[in-house]
GROMACS .gro file of N, CA and C in nm:
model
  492
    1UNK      N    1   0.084  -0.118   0.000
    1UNK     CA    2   0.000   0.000   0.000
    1UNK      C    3   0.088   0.124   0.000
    2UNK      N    4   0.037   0.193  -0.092
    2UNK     CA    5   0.149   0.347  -0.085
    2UNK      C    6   0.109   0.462   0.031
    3UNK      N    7   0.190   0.464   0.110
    3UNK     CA    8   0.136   0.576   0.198
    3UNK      C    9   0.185   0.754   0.171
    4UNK      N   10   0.124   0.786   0.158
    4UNK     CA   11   0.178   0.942   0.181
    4UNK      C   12   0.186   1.039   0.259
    5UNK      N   13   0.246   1.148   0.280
    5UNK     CA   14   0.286   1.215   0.323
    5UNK      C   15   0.146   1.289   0.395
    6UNK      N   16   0.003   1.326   0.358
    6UNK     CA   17  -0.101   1.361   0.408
    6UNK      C   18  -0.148   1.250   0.494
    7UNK      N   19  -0.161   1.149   0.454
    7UNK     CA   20  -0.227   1.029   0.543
    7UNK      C   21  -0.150   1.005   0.653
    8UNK      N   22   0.002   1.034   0.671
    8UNK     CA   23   0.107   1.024   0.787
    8UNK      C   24   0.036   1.104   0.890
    9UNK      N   25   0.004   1.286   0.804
    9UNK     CA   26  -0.051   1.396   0.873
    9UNK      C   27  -0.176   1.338   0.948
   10UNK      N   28  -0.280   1.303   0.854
   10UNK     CA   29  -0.409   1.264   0.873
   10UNK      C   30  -0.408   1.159   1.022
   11UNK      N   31  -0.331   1.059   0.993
   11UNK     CA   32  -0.306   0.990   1.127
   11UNK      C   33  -0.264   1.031   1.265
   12UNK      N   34  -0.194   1.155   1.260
   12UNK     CA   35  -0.124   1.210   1.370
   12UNK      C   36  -0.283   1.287   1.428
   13UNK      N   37  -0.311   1.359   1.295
   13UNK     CA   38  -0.437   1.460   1.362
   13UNK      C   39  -0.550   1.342   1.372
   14UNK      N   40  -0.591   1.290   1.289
   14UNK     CA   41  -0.738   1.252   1.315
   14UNK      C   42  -0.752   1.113   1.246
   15UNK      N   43  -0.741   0.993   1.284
   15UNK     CA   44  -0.765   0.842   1.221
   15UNK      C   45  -0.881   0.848   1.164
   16UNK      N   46  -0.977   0.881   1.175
   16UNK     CA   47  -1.120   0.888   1.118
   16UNK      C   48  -1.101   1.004   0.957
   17UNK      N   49  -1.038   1.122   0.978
   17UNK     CA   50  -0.992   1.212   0.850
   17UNK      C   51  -0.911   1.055   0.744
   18UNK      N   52  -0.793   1.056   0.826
   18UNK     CA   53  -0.707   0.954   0.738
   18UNK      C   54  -0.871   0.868   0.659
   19UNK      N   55  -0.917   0.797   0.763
   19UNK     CA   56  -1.023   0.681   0.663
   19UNK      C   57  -1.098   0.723   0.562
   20UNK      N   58  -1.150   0.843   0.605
   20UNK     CA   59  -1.233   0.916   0.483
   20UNK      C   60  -1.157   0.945   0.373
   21UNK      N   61  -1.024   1.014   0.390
   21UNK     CA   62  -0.953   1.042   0.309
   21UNK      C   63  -0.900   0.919   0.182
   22UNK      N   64  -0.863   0.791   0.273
   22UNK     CA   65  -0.776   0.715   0.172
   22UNK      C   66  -0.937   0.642   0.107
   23UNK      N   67  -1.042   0.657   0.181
   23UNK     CA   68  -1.188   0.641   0.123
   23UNK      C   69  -1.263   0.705   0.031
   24UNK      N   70  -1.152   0.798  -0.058
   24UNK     CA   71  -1.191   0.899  -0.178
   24UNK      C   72  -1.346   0.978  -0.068
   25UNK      N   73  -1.368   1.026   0.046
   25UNK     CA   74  -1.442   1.076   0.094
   25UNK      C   75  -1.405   1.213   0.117
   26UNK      N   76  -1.434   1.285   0.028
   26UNK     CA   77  -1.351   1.416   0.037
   26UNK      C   78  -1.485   1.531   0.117
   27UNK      N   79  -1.433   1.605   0.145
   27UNK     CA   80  -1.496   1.727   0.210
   27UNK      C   81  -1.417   1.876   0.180
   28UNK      N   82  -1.301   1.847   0.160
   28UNK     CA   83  -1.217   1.935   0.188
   28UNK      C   84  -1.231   2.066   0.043
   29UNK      N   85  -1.297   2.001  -0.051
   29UNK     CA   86  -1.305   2.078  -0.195
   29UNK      C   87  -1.358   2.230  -0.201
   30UNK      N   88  -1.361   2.296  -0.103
   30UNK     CA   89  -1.480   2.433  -0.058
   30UNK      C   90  -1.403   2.477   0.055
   31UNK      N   91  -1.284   2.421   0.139
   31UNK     CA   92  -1.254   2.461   0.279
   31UNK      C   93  -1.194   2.585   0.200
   32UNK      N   94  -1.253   2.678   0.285
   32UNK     CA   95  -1.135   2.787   0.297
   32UNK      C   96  -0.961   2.790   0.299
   33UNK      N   97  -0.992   2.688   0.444
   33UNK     CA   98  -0.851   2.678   0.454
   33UNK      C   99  -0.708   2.642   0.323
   34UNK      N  100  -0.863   2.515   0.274
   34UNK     CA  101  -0.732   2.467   0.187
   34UNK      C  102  -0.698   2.567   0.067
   35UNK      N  103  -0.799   2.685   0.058
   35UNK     CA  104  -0.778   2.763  -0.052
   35UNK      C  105  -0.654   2.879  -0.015
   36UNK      N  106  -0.631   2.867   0.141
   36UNK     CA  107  -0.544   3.001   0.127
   36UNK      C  108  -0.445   2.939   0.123
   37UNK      N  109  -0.449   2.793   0.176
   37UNK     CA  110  -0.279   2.677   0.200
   37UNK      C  111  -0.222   2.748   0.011
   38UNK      N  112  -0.328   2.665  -0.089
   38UNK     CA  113  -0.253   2.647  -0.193
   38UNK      C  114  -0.215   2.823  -0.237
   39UNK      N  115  -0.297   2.902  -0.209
   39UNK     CA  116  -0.246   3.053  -0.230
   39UNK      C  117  -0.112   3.082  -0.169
   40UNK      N  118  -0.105   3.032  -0.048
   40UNK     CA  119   0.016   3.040   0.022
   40UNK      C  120   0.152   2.977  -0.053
   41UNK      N  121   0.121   2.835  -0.098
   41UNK     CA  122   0.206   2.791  -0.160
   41UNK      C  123   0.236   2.834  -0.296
   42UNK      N  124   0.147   2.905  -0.392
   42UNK     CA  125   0.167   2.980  -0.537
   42UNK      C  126   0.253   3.096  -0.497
   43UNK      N  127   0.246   3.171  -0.357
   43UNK     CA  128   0.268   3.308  -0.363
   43UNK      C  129   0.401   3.368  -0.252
   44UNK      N  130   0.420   3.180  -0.207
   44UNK     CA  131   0.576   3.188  -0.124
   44UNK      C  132   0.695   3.180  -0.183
   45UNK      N  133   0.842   3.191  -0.178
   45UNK     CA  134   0.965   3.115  -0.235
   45UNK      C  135   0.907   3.109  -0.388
   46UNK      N  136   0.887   3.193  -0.447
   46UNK     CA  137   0.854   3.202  -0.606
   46UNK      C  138   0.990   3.160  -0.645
   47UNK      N  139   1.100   3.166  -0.576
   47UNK     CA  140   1.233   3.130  -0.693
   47UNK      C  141   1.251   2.995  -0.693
   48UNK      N  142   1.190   2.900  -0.583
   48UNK     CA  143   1.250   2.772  -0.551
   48UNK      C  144   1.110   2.671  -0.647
   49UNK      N  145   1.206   2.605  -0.719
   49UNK     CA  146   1.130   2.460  -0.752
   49UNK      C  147   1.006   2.419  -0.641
   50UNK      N  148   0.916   2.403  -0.670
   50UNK     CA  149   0.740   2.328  -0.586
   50UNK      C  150   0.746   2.256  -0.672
   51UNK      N  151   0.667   2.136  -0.567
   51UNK     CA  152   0.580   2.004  -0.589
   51UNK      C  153   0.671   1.908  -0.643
   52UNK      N  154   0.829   1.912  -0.551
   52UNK     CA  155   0.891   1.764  -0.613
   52UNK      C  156   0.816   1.600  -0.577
   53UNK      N  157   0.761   1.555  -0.671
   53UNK     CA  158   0.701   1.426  -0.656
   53UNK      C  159   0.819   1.331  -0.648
   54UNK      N  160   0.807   1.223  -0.538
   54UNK     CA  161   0.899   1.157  -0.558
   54UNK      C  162   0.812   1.017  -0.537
   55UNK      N  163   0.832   0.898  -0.659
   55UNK     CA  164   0.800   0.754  -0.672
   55UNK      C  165   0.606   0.766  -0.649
   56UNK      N  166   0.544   0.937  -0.681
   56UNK     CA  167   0.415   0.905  -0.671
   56UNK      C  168   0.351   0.900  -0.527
   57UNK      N  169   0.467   0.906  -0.420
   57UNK     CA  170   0.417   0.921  -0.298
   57UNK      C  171   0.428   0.988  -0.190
   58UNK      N  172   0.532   1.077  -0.197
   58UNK     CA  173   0.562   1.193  -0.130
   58UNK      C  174   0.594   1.291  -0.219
   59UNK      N  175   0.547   1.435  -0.171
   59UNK     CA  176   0.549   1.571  -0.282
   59UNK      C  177   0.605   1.658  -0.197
   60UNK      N  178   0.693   1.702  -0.197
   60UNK     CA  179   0.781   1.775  -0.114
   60UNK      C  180   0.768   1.922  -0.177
   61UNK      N  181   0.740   1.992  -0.083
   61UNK     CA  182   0.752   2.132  -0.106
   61UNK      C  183   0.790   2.184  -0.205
   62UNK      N  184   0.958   2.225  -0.121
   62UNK     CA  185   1.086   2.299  -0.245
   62UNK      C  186   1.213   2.204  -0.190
   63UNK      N  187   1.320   2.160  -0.240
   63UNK     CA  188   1.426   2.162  -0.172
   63UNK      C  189   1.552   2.290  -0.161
   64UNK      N  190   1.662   2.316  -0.091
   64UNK     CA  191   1.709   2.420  -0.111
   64UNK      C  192   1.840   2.403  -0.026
   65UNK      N  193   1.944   2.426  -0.066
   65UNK     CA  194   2.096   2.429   0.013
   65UNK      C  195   2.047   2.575   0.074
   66UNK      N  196   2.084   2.526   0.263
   66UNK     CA  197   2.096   2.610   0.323
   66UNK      C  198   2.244   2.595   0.413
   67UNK      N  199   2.370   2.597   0.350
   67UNK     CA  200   2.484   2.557   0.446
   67UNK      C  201   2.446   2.371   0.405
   68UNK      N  202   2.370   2.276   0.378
   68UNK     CA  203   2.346   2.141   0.399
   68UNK      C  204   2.209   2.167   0.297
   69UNK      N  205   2.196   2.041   0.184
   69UNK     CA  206   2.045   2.054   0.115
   69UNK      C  207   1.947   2.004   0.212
   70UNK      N  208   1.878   2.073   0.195
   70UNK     CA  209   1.718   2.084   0.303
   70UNK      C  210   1.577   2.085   0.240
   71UNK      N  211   1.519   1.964   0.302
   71UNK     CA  212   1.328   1.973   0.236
   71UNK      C  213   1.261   2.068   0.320
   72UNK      N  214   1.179   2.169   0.218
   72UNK     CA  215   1.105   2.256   0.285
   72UNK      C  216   0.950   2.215   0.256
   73UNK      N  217   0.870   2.224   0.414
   73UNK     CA  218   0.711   2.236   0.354
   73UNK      C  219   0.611   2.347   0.444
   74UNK      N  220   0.600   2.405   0.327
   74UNK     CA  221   0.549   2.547   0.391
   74UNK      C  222   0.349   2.511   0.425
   75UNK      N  223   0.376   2.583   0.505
   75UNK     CA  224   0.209   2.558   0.574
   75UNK      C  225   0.166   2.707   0.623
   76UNK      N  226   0.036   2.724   0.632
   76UNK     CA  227  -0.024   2.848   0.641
   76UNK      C  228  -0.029   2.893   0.825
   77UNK      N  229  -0.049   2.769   0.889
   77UNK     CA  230  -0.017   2.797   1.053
   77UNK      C  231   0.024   2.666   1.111
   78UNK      N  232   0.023   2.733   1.215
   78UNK     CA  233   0.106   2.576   1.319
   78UNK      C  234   0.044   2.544   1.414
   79UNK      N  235  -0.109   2.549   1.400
   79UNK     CA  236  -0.206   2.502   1.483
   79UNK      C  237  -0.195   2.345   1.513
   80UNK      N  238  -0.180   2.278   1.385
   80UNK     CA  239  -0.174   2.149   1.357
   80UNK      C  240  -0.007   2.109   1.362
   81UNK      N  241   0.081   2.150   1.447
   81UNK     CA  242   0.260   2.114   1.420
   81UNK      C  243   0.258   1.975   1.435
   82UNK      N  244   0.226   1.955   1.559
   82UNK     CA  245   0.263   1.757   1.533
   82UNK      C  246   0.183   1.712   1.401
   83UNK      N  247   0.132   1.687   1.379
   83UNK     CA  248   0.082   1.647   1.223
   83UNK      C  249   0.192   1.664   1.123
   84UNK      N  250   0.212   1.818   1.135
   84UNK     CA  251   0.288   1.839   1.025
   84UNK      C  252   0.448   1.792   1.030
   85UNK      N  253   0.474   1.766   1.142
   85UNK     CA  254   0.577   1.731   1.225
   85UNK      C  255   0.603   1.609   1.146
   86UNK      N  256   0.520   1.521   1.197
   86UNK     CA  257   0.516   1.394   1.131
   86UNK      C  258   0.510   1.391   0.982
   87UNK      N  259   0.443   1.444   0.891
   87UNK     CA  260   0.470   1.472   0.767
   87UNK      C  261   0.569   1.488   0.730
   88UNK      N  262   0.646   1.538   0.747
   88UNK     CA  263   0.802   1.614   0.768
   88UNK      C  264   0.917   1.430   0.775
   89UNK      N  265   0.882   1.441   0.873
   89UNK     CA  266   0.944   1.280   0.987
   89UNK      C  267   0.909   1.193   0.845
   90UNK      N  268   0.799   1.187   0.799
   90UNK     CA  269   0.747   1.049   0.714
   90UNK      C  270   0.857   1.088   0.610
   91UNK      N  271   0.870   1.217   0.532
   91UNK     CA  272   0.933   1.188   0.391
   91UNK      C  273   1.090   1.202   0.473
   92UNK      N  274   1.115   1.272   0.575
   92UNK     CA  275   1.293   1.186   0.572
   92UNK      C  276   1.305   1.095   0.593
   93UNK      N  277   1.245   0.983   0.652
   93UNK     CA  278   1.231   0.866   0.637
   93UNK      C  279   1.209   0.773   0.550
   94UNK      N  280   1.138   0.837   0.437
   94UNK     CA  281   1.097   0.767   0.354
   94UNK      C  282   1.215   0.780   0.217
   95UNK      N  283   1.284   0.943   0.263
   95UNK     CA  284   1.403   0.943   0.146
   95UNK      C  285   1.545   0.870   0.226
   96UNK      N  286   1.519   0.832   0.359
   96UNK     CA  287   1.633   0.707   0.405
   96UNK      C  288   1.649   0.639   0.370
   97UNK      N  289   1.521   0.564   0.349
   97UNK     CA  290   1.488   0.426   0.380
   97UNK      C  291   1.467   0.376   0.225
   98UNK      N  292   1.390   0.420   0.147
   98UNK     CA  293   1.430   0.407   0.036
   98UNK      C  294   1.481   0.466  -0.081
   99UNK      N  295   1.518   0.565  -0.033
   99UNK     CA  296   1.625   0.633  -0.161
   99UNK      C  297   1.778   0.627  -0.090
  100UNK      N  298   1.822   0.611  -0.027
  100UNK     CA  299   1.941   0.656   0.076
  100UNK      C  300   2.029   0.753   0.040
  101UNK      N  301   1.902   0.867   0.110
  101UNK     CA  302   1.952   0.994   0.124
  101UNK      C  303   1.905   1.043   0.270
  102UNK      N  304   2.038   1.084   0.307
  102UNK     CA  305   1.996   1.137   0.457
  102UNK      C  306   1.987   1.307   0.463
  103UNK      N  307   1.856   1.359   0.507
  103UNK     CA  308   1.855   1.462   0.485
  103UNK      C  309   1.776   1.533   0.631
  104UNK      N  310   1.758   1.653   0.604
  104UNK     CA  311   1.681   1.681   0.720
  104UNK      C  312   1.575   1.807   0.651
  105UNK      N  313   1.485   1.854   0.716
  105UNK     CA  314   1.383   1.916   0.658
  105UNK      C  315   1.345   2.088   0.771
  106UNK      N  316   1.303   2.136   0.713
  106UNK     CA  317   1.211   2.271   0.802
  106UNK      C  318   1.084   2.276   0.748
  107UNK      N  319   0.988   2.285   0.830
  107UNK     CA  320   0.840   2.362   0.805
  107UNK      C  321   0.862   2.530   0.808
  108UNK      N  322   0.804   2.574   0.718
  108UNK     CA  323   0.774   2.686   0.684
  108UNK      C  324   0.632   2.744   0.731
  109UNK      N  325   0.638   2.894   0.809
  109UNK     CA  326   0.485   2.940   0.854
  109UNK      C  327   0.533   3.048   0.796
  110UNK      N  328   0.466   3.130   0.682
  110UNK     CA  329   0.507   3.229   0.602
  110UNK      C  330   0.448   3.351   0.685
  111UNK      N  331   0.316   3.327   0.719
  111UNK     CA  332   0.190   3.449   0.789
  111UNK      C  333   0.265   3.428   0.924
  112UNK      N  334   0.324   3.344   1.008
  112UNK     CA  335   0.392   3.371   1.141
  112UNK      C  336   0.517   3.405   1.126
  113UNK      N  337   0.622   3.429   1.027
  113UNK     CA  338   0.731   3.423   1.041
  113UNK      C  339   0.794   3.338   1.114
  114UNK      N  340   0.753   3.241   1.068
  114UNK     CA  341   0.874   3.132   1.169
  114UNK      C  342   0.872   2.975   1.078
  115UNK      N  343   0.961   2.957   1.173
  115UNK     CA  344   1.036   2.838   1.055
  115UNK      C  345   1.071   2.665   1.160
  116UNK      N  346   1.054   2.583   1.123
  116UNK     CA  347   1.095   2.471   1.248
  116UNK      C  348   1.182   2.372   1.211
  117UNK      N  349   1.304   2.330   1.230
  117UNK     CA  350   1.443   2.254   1.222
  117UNK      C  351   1.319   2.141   1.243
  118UNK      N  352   1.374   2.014   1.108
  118UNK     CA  353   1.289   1.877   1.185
  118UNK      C  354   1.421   1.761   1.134
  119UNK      N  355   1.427   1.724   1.195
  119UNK     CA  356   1.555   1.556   1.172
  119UNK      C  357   1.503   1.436   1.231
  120UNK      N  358   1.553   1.403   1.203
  120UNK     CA  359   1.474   1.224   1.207
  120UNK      C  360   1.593   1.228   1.328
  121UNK      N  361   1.505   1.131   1.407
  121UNK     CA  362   1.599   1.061   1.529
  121UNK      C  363   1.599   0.896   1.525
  122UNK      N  364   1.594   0.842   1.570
  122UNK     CA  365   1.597   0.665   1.604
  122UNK      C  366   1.471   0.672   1.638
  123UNK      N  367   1.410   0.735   1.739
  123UNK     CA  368   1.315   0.703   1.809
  123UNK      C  369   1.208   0.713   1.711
  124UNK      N  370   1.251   0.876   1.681
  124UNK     CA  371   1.100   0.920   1.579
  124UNK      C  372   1.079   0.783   1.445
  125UNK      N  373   1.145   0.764   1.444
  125UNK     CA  374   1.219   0.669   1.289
  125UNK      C  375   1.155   0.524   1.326
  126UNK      N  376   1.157   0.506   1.440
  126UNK     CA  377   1.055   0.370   1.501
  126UNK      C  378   0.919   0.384   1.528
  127UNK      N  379   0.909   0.513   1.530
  127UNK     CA  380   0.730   0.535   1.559
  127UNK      C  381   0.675   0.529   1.432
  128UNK      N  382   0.775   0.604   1.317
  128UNK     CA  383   0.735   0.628   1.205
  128UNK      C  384   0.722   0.456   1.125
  129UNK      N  385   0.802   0.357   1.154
  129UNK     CA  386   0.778   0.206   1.114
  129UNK      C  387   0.656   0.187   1.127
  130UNK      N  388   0.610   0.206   1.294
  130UNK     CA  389   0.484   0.151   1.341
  130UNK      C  390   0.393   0.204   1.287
  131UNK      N  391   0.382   0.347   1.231
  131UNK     CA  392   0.269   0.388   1.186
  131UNK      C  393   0.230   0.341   1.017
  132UNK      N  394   0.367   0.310   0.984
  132UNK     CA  395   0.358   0.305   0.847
  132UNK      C  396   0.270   0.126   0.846
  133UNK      N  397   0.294   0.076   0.926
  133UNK     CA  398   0.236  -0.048   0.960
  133UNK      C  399   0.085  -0.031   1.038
  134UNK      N  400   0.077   0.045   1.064
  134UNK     CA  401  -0.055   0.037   1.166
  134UNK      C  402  -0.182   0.142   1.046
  135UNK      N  403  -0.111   0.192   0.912
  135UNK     CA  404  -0.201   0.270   0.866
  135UNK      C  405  -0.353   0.179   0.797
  136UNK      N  406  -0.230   0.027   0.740
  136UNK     CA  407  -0.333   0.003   0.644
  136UNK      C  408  -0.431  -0.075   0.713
  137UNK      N  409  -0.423  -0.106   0.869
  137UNK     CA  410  -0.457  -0.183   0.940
  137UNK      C  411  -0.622  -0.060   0.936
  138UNK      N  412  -0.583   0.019   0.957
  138UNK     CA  413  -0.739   0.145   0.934
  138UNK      C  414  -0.805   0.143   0.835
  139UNK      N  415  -0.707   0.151   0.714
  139UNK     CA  416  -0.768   0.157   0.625
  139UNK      C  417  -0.859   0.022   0.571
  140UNK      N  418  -0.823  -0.086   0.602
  140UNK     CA  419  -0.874  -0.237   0.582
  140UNK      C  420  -0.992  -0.229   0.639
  141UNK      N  421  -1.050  -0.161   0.783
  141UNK     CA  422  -1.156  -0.184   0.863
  141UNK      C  423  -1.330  -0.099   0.754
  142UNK      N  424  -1.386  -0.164   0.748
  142UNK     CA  425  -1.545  -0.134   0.650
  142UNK      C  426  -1.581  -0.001   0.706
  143UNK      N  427  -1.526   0.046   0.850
  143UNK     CA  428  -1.615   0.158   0.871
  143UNK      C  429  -1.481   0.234   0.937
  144UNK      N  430  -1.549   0.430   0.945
  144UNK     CA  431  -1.389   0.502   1.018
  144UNK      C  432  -1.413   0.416   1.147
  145UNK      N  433  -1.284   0.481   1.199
  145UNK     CA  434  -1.296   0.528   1.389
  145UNK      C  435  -1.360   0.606   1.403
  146UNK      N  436  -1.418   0.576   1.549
  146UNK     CA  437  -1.492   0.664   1.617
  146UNK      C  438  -1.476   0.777   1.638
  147UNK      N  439  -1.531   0.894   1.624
  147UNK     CA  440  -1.492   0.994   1.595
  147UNK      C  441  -1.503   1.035   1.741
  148UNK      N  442  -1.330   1.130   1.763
  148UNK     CA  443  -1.321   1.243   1.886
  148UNK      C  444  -1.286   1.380   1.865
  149UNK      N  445  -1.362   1.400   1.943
  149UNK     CA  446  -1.393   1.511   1.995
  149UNK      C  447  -1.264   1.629   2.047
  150UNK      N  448  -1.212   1.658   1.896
  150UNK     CA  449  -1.047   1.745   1.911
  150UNK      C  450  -1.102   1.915   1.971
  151UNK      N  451  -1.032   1.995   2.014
  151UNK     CA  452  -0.988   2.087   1.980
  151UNK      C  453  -0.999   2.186   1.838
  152UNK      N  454  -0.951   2.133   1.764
  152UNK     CA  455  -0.952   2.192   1.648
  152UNK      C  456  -1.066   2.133   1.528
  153UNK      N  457  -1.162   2.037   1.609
  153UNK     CA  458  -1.233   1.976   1.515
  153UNK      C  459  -1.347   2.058   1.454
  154UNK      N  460  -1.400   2.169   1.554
  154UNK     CA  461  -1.502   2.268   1.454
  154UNK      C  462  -1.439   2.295   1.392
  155UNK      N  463  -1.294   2.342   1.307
  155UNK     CA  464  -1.248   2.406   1.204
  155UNK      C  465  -1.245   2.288   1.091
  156UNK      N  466  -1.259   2.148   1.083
  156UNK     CA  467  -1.240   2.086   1.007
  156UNK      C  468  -1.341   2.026   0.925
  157UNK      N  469  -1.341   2.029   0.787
  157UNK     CA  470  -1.405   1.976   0.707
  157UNK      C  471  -1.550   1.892   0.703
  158UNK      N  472  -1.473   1.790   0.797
  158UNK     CA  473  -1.574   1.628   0.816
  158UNK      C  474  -1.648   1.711   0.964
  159UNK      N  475  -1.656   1.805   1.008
  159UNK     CA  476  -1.700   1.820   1.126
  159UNK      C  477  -1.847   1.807   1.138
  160UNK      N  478  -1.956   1.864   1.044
  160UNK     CA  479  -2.097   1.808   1.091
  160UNK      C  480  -2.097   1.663   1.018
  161UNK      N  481  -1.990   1.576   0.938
  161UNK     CA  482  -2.044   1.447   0.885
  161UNK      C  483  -1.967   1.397   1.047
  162UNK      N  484  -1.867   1.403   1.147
  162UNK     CA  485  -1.887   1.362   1.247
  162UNK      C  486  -1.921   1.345   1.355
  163UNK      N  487  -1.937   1.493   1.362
  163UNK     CA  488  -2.013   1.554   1.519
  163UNK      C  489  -2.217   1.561   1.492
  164UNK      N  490  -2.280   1.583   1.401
  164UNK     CA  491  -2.399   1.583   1.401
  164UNK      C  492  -2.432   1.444   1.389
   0.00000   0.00000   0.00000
């Protein structure tokens, strides 16, 4: 099963998003949000290469020598960081493990000015196994998870297909 770089996200934030998601169950086609993400991304780093696809399953930002070459993925806020955290974590891992390239990455918040150092550790690098193993185990099951009750879940998409 090919996993990507959103469904890594999707898992960190919400197992029930991930199911809908790899369930062609979209919601997201009208979010606001996602309209200012991709504005954000047309209208950031105009000099740097976007949307390196790599093997169809991770799409990496930009890359860019900063002192060391570095994956960048710019995001509109950092409400959601562990998610994106893990997104981040999944493709250096995934350019370890099967491309063998060791690299390290930053998230980009263009509207906060700020920026976040991310490197793979051992540890993170074993959680990231387990998840990559525990995704399709979700996706196999006929119905989502039960849906909880986040924080940030009125802002999201699926929110009256899970909360009403």
């Amino acid at each position: 099963m090919k996993i990507t770089g959103v469904m890594m996200q999707y898992y960190k934030a919400c197992k029930r998003e991930l199911w809908f998601y790899a369930n062609q169950i979209n919601m997201n086609y009208d979010d606001e949000n996602i309209s200012i993400g991709k504005l954000l991304h047309e209208t950031s780093y105009t000099d740097e290469r976007k949307n390196i696809i790599i093997d169809d399953t991770i799409a990496i930002d930009f890359i860019k020598k900063e002192g060391e070459q570095l994956i960048f993925e710019v995001k509109k806020s950092s409400k959601l960081k562990i998610p994106t955290m893990y997104q981040i974590y999944y493709y250096l891992w995934y350019l370890k493990n099967k491309k063998g390239i060791n690299i390290n990455g930053i998230v980009v918040y263009p509207k906060e000015k700020r920026r976040e150092e991310i490197s793979l550790t051992s540890e993170i690098e074993k959680e990231i196994e387990f998840i990559v193993q525990d995704i399709p185990k979700i996706l196999e099951e006929k119905t989502p998870p039960k849906a909880e009750n986040k924080k940030y879940c009125r802002k999201c998409s699926y929110y009256e297909f899970c909360m009403v």
